[in-house]
Tab-separated table of C-alpha atoms and ligand atoms in Angstrom:
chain	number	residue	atom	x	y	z
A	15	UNK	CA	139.991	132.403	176.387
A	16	UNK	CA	140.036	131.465	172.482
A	17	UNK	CA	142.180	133.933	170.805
A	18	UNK	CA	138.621	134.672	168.437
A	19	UNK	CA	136.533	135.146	171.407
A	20	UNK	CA	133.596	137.310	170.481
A	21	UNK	CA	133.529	140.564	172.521
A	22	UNK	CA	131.263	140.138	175.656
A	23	UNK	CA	133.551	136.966	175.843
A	24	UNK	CA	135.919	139.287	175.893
A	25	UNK	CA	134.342	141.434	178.452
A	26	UNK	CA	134.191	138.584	180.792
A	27	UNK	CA	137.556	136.504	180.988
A	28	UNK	CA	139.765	138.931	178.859
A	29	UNK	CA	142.956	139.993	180.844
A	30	UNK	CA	142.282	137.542	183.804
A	31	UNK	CA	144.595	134.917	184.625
A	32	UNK	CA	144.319	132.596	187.317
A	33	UNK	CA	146.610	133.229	190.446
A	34	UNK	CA	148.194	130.687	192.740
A	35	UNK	CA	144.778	129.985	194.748
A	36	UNK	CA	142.811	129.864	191.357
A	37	UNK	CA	140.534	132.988	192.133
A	38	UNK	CA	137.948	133.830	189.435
A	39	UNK	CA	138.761	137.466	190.097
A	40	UNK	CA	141.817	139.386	189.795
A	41	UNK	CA	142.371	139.681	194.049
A	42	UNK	CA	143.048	142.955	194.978
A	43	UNK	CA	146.931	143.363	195.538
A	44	UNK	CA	147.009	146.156	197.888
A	45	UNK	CA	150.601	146.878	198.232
A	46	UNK	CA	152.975	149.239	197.334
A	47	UNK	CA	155.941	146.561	196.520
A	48	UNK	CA	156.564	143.436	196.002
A	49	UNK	CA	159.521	141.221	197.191
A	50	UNK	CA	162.161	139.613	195.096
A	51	UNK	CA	163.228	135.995	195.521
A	52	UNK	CA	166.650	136.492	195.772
A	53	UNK	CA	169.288	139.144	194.239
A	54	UNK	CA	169.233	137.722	190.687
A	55	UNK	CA	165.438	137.479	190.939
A	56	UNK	CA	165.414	141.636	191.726
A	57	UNK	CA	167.839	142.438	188.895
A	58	UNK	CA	166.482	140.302	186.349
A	59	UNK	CA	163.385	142.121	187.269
A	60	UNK	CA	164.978	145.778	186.844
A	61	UNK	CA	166.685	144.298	183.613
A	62	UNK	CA	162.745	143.627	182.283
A	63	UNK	CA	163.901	139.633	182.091
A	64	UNK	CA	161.365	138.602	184.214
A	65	UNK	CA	157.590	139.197	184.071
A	66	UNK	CA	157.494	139.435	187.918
A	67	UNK	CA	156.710	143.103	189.665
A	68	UNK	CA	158.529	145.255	191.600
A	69	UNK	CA	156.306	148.230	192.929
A	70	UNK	CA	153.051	149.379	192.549
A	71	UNK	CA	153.733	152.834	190.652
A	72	UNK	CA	155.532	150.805	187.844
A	73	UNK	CA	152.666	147.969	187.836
A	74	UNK	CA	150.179	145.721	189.922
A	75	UNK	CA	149.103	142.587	188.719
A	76	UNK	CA	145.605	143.957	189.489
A	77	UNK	CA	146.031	147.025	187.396
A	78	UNK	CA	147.473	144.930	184.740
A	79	UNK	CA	144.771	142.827	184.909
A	80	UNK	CA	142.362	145.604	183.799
A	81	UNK	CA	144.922	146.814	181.173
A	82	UNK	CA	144.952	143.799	179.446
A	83	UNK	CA	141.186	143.538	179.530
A	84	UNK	CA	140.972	147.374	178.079
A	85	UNK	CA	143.856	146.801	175.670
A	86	UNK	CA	142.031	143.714	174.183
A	87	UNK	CA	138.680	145.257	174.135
A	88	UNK	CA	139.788	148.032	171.900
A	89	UNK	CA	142.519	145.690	170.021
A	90	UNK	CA	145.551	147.026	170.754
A	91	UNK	CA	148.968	146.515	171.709
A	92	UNK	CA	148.938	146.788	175.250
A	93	UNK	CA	146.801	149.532	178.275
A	94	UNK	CA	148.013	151.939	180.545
A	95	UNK	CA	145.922	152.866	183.467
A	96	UNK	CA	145.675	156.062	184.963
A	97	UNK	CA	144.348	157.722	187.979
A	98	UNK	CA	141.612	159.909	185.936
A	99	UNK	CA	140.703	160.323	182.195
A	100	UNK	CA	142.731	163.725	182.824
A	101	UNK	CA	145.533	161.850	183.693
A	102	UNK	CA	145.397	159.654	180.367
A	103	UNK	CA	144.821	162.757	178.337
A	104	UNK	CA	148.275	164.627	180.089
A	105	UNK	CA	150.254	161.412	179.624
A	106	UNK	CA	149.699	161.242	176.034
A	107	UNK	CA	150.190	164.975	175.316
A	108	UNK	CA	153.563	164.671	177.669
A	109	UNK	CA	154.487	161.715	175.716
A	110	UNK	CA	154.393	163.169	172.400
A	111	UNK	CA	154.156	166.925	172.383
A	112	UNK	CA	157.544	169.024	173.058
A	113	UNK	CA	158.717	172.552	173.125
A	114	UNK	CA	158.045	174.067	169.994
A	115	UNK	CA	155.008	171.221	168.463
A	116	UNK	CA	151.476	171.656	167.927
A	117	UNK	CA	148.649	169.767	168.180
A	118	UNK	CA	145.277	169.999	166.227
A	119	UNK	CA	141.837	169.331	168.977
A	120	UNK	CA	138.096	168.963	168.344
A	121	UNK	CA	136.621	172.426	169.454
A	122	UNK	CA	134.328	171.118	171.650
A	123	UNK	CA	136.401	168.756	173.027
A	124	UNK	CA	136.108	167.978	176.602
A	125	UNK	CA	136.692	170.964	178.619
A	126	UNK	CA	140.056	169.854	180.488
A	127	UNK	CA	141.551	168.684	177.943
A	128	UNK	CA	141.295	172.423	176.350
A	129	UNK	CA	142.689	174.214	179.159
A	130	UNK	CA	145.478	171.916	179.544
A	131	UNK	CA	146.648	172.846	176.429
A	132	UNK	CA	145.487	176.579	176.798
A	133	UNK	CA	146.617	177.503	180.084
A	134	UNK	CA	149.378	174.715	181.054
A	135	UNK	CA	150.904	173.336	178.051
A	136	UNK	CA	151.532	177.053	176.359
A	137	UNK	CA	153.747	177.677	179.561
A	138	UNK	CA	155.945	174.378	177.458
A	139	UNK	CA	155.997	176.447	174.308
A	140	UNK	CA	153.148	173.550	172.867
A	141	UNK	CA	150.988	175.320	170.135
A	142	UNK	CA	147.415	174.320	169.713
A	143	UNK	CA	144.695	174.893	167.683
A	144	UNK	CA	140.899	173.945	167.699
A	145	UNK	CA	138.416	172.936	164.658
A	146	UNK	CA	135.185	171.581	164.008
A	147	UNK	CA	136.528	168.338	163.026
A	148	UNK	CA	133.284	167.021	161.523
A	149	UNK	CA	134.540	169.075	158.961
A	150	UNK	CA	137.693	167.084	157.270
A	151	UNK	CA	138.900	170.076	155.641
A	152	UNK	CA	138.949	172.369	158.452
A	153	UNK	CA	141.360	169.885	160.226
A	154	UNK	CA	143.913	169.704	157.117
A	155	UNK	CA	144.135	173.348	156.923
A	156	UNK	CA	144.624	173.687	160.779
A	157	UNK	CA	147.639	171.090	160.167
A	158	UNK	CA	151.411	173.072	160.212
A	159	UNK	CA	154.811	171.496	159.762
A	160	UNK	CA	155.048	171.191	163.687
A	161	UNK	CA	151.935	169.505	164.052
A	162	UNK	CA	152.584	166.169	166.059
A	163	UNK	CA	148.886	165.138	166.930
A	164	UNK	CA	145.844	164.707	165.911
A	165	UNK	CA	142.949	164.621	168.983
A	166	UNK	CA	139.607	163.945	168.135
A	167	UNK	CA	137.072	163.524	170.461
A	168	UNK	CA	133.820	161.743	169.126
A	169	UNK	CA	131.267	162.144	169.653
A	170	UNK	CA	132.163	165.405	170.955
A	171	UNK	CA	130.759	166.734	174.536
A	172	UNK	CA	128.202	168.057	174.184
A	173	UNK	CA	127.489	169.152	171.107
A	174	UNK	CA	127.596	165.339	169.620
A	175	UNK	CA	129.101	166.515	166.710
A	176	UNK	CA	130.547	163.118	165.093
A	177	UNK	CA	134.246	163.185	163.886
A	178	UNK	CA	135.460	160.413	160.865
A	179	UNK	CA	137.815	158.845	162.549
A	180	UNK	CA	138.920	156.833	159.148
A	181	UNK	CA	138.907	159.981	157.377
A	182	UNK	CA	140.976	161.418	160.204
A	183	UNK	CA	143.665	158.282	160.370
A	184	UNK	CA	143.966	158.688	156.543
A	185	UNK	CA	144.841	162.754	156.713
A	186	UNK	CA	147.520	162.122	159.637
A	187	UNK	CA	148.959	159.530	158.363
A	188	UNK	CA	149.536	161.288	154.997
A	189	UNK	CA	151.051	164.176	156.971
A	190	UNK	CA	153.012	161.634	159.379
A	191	UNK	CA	151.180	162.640	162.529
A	192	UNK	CA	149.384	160.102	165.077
A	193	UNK	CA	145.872	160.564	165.339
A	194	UNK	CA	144.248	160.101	169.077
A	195	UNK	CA	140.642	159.328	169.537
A	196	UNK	CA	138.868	160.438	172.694
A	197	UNK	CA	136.587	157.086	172.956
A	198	UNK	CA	134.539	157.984	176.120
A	199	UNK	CA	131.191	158.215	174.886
A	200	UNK	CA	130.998	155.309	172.701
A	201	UNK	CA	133.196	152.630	175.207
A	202	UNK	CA	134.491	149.976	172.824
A	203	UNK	CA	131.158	148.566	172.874
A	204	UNK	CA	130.028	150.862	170.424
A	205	UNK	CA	133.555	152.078	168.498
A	206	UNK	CA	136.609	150.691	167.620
A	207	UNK	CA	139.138	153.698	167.023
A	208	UNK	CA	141.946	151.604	166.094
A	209	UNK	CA	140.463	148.940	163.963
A	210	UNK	CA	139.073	152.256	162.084
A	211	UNK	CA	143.334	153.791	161.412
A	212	UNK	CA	143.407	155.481	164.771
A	213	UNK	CA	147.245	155.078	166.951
A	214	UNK	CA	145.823	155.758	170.233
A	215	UNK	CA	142.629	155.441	171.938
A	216	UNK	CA	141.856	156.779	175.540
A	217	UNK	CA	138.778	157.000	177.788
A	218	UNK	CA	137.387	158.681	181.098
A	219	UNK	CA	137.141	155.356	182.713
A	220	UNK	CA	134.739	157.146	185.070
A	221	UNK	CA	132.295	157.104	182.461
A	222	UNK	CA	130.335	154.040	180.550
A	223	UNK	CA	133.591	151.272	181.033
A	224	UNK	CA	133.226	151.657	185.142
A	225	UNK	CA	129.681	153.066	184.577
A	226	UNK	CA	128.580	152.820	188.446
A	227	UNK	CA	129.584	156.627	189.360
A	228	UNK	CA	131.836	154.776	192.276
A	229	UNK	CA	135.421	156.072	190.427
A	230	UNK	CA	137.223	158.189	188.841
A	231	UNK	CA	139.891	156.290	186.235
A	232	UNK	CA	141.288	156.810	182.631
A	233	UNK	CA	143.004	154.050	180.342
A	234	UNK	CA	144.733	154.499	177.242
A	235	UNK	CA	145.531	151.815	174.348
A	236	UNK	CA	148.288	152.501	171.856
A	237	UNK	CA	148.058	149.868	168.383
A	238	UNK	CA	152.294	150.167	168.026
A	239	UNK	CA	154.262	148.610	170.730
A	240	UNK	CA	157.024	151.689	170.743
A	241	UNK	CA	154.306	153.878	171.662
A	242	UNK	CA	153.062	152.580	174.021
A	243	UNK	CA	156.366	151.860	175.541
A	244	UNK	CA	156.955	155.637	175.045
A	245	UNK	CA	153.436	156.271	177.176
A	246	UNK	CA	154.561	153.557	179.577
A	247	UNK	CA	157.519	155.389	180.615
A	248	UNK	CA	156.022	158.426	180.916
A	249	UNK	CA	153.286	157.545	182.659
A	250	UNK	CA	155.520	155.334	185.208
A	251	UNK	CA	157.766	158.283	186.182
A	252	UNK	CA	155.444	160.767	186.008
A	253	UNK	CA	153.413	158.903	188.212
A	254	UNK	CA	149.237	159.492	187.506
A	255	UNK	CA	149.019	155.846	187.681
A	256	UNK	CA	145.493	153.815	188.796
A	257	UNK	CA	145.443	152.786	192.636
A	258	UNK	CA	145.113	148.550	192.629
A	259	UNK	CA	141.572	148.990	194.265
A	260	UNK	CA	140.184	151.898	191.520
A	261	UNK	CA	140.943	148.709	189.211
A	262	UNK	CA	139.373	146.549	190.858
A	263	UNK	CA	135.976	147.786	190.895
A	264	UNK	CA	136.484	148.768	187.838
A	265	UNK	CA	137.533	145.235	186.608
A	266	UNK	CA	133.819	144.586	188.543
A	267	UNK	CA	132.043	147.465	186.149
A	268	UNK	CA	133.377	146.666	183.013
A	269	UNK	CA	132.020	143.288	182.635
A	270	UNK	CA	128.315	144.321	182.044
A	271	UNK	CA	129.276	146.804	179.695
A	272	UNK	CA	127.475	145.527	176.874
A	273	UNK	CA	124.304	145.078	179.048
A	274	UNK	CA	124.475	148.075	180.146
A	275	UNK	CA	124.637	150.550	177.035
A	276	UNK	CA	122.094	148.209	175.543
A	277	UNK	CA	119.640	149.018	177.745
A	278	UNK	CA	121.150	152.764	177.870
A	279	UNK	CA	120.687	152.793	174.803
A	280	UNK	CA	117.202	151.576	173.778
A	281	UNK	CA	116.068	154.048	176.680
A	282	UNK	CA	117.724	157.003	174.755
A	283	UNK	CA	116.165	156.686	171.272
A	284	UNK	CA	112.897	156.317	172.648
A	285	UNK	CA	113.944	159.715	174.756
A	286	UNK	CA	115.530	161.053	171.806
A	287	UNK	CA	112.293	160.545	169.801
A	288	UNK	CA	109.829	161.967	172.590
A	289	UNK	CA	111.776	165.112	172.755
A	290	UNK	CA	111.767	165.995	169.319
A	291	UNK	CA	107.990	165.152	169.400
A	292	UNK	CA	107.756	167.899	172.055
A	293	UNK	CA	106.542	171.021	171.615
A	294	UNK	CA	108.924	173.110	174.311
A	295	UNK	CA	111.988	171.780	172.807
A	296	UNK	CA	113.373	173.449	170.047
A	297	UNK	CA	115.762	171.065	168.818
A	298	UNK	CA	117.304	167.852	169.696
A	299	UNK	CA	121.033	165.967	169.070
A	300	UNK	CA	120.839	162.249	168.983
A	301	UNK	CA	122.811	160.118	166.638
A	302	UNK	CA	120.239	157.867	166.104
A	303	UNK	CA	117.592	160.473	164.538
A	304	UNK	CA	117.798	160.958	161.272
A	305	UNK	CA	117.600	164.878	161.900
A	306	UNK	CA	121.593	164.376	163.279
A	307	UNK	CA	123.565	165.817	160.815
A	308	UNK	CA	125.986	163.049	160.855
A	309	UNK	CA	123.371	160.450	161.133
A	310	UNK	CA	124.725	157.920	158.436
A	311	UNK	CA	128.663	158.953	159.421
A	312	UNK	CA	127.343	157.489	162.965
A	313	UNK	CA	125.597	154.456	161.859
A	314	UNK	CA	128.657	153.793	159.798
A	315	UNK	CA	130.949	154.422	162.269
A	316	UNK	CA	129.321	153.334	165.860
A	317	UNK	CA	127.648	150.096	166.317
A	318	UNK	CA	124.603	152.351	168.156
A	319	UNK	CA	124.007	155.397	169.372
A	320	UNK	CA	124.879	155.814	172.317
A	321	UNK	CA	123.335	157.103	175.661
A	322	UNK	CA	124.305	160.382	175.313
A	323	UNK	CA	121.217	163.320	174.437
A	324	UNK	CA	121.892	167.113	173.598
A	325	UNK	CA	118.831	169.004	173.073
A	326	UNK	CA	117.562	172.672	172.669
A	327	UNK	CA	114.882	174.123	174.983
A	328	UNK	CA	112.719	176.972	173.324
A	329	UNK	CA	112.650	178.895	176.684
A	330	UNK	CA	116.557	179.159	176.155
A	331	UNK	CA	118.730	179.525	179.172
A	332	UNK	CA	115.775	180.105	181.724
A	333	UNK	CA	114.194	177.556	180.563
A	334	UNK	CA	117.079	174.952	181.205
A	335	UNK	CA	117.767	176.032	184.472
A	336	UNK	CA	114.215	175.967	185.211
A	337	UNK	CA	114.291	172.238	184.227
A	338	UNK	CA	117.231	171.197	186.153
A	339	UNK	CA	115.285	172.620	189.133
A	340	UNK	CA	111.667	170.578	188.553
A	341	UNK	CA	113.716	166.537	187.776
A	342	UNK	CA	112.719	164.241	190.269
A	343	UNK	CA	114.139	161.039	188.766
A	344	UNK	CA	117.249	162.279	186.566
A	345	UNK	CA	119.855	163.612	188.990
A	346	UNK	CA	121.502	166.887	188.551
A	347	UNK	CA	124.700	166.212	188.274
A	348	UNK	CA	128.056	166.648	185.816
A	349	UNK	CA	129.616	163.638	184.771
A	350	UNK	CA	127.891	160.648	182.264
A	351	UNK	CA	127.823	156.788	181.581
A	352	UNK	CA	126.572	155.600	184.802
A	353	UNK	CA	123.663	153.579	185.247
A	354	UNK	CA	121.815	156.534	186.784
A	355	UNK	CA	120.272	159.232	184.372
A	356	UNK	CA	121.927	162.699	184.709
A	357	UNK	CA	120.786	165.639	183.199
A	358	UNK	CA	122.493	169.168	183.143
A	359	UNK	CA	122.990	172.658	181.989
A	360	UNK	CA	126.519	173.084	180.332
A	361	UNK	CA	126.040	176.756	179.647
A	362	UNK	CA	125.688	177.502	183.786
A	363	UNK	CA	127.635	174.436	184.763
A	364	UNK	CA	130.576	172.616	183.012
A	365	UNK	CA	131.364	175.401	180.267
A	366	UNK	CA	130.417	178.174	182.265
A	367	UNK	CA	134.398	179.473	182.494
A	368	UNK	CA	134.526	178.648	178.423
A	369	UNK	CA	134.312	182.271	177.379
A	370	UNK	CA	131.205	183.272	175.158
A	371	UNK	CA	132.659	183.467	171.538
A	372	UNK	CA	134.232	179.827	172.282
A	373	UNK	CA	130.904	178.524	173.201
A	374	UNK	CA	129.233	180.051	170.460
A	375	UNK	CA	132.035	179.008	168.221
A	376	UNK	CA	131.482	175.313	169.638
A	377	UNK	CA	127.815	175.765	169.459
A	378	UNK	CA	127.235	174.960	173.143
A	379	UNK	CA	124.491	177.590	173.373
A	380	UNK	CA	122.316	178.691	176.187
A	381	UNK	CA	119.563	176.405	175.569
A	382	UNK	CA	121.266	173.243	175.527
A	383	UNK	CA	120.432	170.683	178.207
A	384	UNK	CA	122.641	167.603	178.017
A	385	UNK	CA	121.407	164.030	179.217
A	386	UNK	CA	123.362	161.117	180.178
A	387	UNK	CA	120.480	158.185	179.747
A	388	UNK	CA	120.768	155.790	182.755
A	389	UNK	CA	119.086	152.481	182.899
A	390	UNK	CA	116.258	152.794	184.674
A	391	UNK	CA	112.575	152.004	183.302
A	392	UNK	CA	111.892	153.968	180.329
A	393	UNK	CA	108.567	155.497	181.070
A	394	UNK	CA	109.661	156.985	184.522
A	395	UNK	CA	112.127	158.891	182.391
A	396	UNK	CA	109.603	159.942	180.200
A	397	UNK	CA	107.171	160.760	183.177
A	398	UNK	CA	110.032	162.830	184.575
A	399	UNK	CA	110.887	164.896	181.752
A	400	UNK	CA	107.564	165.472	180.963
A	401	UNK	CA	106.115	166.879	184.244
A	402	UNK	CA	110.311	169.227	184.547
A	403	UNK	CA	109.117	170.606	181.096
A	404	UNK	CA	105.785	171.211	182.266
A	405	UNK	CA	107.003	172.515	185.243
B	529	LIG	C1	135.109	163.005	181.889
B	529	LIG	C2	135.845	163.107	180.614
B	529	LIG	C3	137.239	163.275	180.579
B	529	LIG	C4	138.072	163.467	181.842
B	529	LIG	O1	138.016	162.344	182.654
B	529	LIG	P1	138.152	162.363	184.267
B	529	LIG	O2	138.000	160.929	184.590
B	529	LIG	O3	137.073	163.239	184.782
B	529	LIG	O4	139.495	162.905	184.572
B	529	LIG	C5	137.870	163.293	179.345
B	529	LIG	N1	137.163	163.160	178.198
B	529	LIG	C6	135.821	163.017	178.195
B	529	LIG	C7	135.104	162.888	176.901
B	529	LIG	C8	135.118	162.977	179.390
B	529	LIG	O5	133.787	162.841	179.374
């Protein structure tokens, strides 16, 4: 591949490199180790002299081969792939958060990676707090002299507030901190967290770069070599690390990314626009309508807008579960970026533990239905949501 390929180039040959038989995809190495040549061939090996591998938890050409194609994607230094997006989110708060530091989170972050930090990582002594951080100033006067990360999640589930990630890379950086971008919504399709200042990008590979609801995955891409050396090592002896068959299929999903959040995405504005044209919804979040309130941050920011729909029934929490009860087409079902529409009630489903004054706080209220816009035809979505509203 030419070292300026464009990006769906990218998506198609990056990280693959032709074995021994000249297979045109990375095989699936389904072993736990690997044999050395001889003595020397082992220790050089262990000493990192050779490139060659030694077992599976520690790396699998097949795993690398999906790291690679991440890590280039996103244009960093090198990918680490983990067993769920949970599992990328833990490794990089292990790798960089100690007794007695404190990180700064979106407040509607995704839920996990909240209670992590709330229920496991307090145990640790690991302070956190969490801000709208749409707002830039909120975020600098959350930051303390402990503070050792920035997380920003964007856009955030499921509000879809939008976060600046420049804006954000600029104010950490001032303050020495790294500044991590939760990229699952966008994929690097739409946004490029480190081209825009940010250290470390991660993902929910389940999501939009798998996008076939068949796994569950995470990846994470650091910009500076020592960190993600530091992540490497973490993540190797902690052991969360991808299975060589999760990365295959995977390898398999990613390369009709673009296609596929094209299409997603042409089906959501015209979604987007016939909800706010309806009369039983009270309000809708899309970042491509210009009623978003960080509609020109987003068009700045994202190359589109994503397949992701928030949006405010006037019927209020009845109504929504009424709604998830009369779909036929959309599935009800957690989880997003699949090529299947979901559609579901965060208030009685995914934040249903979050306690009410968080919610309201995060302004995940009652009413709010959240759609993840598959890519099926258009006007059997619309058919669908019009006959559950009616309904
Ligand atoms: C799903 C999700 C995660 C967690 O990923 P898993 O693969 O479920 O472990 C983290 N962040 C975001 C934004 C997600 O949507």
């Amino acid at each position: 591949m030419h070292k300026d390929a464009k990006f769906d180039t990218m998506l198609i040959h990056a990280g693959q490199k032709p074995d021994a038989l000249m297979s045109v995809n990375p095989p699936i190495y389904q072993t736990s180790t690997f044999a050395f040549k001889n003595a020397k061939h082992g220790a050089d090996c262990f000493a990192g002299e050779s490139d060659g591998f030694i077992y599976t938890r520690l790396g699998n050409p097949t795993i690398r081969s999906l790291e690679d194609a991440v890590a280039a994607l996103e244009g960093g230094f090198g990918g680490i792939a983990t067993a769920s997006g949970m599992a990328a989110v833990t490794t990089v708060y292990l790798s960089f958060l100690s007794a007695g530091a404190h990180i700064v989170s979106t407040d509607a972050v995704y839920g996990a990676s909240r209670s992590v930090l709330e229920n496991h990582f307090s145990r640790f002594g690991v302070e956190a707090s969490f801000v709208d951080s749409s707002r830039i100033e909120l975020v600098e006067a959350a930051l303390k002299p402990n503070t050792r990360l920035l997380y920003i999640e964007t856009p955030a589930n499921p509000t879809i507030s939008i976060t600046d990630i420049a804006a954000c890379a600029e104010l950490a950086h001032k303050y020495g901190i790294k500044l991590v971008v939760d990229n699952t919504f966008c994929s690097p399709y739409l946004q490029k967290p480190l081209e825009l200042g940010a250290d470390i990008v991660l993902h929910s590979i389940t999501k939009f770069i798998n996008g076939h609801a068949d796994v569950v995955g995470g990846v994470i891409v650091a910009k500076d070599p020592a960190d993600h050396k530091l992540m490497y090592n973490v993540m190797t002896s902690m052991g969360p690390n991808m299975d060589p068959h999760q990365a295959f299929l995977v390898s398999r999903g990613l390369k009709t990314l673009s296609l596929r959040m094209e299409r997603a995405q042409a089906n959501a504005q015209v979604i987007a626009e016939f909800l706010e044209g309806h009369p039983s919804v009270a309000w809708v979040r899309y970042p491509g309508l210009p009623s978003h309130p960080q509609y020109e941050l987003a068009k700045r920011q994202q190359k589109g807008s994503g397949a992701m729909i928030s949006f405010g029934l006037k019927g209020g929490f009845e109504a929504g579960s009424k709604m998830m009860d009369s779909v036929k087409l959309a599935t009800l079902a957690v989880s997003l970026g699949g090529v299947e529409t979901l559609i579901q009630h965060p208030a009685s489903m995914t934040h249903a533990k979050v306690s009410a004054a968080a919610k309201q706080k995060a302004g995940i209220t009652d009413e709010l239905v959240r759609l993840s816009v598959g890519i099926e035809d258009v006007n059997d979505l619309l058919a669908d949501l019009q006959q559950a509203m009616q309904g």
